Amino acid sequence: MAYKNIATKDTIKRRTISYMKELNTYKKQYNQLIEVYADLLLQYYILTKQFEDSGYEVVIATEKSDGKKSPILASLENLRKDIGTYSDRLMLNAKANKDSEINLKTNPDDPFNNLFNNLKNGGG
């Protein structure tokens, strides 16, 4: 079923690769991960639209109980977690980028590092 205003899987893949290139984190070896990530996002977009169409029904009545969590909502929650994990691995979110900046190892003997540190500390 095709929904209006929902990006295709190929569009999501192209955008993801573009974002990764802008962040200097793209490698062709990540293409399998990007494929899964794009599939997760597509599923998330479709289920979000279905959830919206259902009037954001959080609880549904069943034969055995007065209500249980909507299967769409449960799926959306799981997809959010999975998307977060994949976006970390692909370094597409602020947390992952912050962690990668912290893990950069610098050479203390590099004169450019000393210059940068002096400028950062207000020296000239």
PDB file of N, CA, C and O in Angstrom, residues 23 88 91-104:
ATOM      1  N   LEU A  23      28.553  14.409   6.953  1.00  0.00           N
ATOM      2  CA  LEU A  23      29.187  14.234   8.260  1.00  0.00           C
ATOM      3  C   LEU A  23      30.540  13.531   8.169  1.00  0.00           C
ATOM      4  O   LEU A  23      31.182  13.284   9.186  1.00  0.00           O
ATOM      5  N   ASP A  88      22.760   5.344  15.746  1.00  0.00           N
ATOM      6  CA  ASP A  88      24.024   5.401  16.493  1.00  0.00           C
ATOM      7  C   ASP A  88      25.143   4.743  15.699  1.00  0.00           C
ATOM      8  O   ASP A  88      26.230   5.292  15.554  1.00  0.00           O
ATOM      9  N   MET A  91      26.257   6.734  12.884  1.00  0.00           N
ATOM     10  CA  MET A  91      26.710   8.056  13.343  1.00  0.00           C
ATOM     11  C   MET A  91      25.866   9.176  12.731  1.00  0.00           C
ATOM     12  O   MET A  91      26.385  10.151  12.206  1.00  0.00           O
ATOM     13  N   LEU A  92      24.544   9.006  12.830  1.00  0.00           N
ATOM     14  CA  LEU A  92      23.621   9.962  12.247  1.00  0.00           C
ATOM     15  C   LEU A  92      22.906  10.832  13.281  1.00  0.00           C
ATOM     16  O   LEU A  92      22.018  11.585  12.927  1.00  0.00           O
ATOM     17  N   ASN A  93      23.269  10.694  14.540  1.00  0.00           N
ATOM     18  CA  ASN A  93      22.610  11.531  15.538  1.00  0.00           C
ATOM     19  C   ASN A  93      23.644  12.269  16.382  1.00  0.00           C
ATOM     20  O   ASN A  93      24.840  11.974  16.335  1.00  0.00           O
ATOM     21  N   ALA A  94      23.172  13.228  17.139  1.00  0.00           N
ATOM     22  CA  ALA A  94      24.079  14.083  17.908  1.00  0.00           C
ATOM     23  C   ALA A  94      24.896  13.286  18.920  1.00  0.00           C
ATOM     24  O   ALA A  94      26.089  13.539  19.099  1.00  0.00           O
ATOM     25  N   LYS A  95      24.274  12.310  19.571  1.00  0.00           N
ATOM     26  CA  LYS A  95      24.983  11.520  20.575  1.00  0.00           C
ATOM     27  C   LYS A  95      26.152  10.762  19.940  1.00  0.00           C
ATOM     28  O   LYS A  95      27.261  10.774  20.452  1.00  0.00           O
ATOM     29  N   ALA A  96      25.905  10.132  18.819  1.00  0.00           N
ATOM     30  CA  ALA A  96      26.955   9.357  18.149  1.00  0.00           C
ATOM     31  C   ALA A  96      28.075  10.273  17.681  1.00  0.00           C
ATOM     32  O   ALA A  96      29.256   9.931  17.799  1.00  0.00           O
ATOM     33  N   ASN A  97      27.732  11.438  17.150  1.00  0.00           N
ATOM     34  CA  ASN A  97      28.761  12.375  16.699  1.00  0.00           C
ATOM     35  C   ASN A  97      29.552  12.932  17.860  1.00  0.00           C
ATOM     36  O   ASN A  97      30.755  13.121  17.770  1.00  0.00           O
ATOM     37  N   LYS A  98      28.889  13.199  18.976  1.00  0.00           N
ATOM     38  CA  LYS A  98      29.590  13.695  20.165  1.00  0.00           C
ATOM     39  C   LYS A  98      30.583  12.649  20.651  1.00  0.00           C
ATOM     40  O   LYS A  98      31.723  12.953  20.954  1.00  0.00           O
ATOM     41  N   ASP A  99      30.132  11.386  20.705  1.00  0.00           N
ATOM     42  CA  ASP A  99      31.009  10.305  21.145  1.00  0.00           C
ATOM     43  C   ASP A  99      32.204  10.139  20.213  1.00  0.00           C
ATOM     44  O   ASP A  99      33.320   9.898  20.659  1.00  0.00           O
ATOM     45  N   SER A 100      31.990  10.284  18.904  1.00  0.00           N
ATOM     46  CA  SER A 100      33.094  10.112  17.962  1.00  0.00           C
ATOM     47  C   SER A 100      34.086  11.265  18.093  1.00  0.00           C
ATOM     48  O   SER A 100      35.283  11.072  17.910  1.00  0.00           O
ATOM     49  N   GLU A 101      33.606  12.458  18.421  1.00  0.00           N
ATOM     50  CA  GLU A 101      34.516  13.585  18.624  1.00  0.00           C
ATOM     51  C   GLU A 101      35.369  13.361  19.863  1.00  0.00           C
ATOM     52  O   GLU A 101      36.554  13.656  19.880  1.00  0.00           O
ATOM     53  N   ILE A 102      34.766  12.813  20.907  1.00  0.00           N
ATOM     54  CA  ILE A 102      35.497  12.569  22.146  1.00  0.00           C
ATOM     55  C   ILE A 102      36.571  11.512  21.941  1.00  0.00           C
ATOM     56  O   ILE A 102      37.656  11.585  22.500  1.00  0.00           O
ATOM     57  N   ASN A 103      36.293  10.539  21.099  1.00  0.00           N
ATOM     58  CA  ASN A 103      37.218   9.435  20.899  1.00  0.00           C
ATOM     59  C   ASN A 103      38.362   9.753  19.935  1.00  0.00           C
ATOM     60  O   ASN A 103      39.201   8.919  19.692  1.00  0.00           O
ATOM     61  N   LEU A 104      38.366  10.956  19.378  1.00  0.00           N
ATOM     62  CA  LEU A 104      39.464  11.313  18.498  1.00  0.00           C
ATOM     63  C   LEU A 104      40.740  11.435  19.305  1.00  0.00           C
ATOM     64  O   LEU A 104      40.790  12.113  20.328  1.00  0.00           O
TER      65      LEU A 104
END
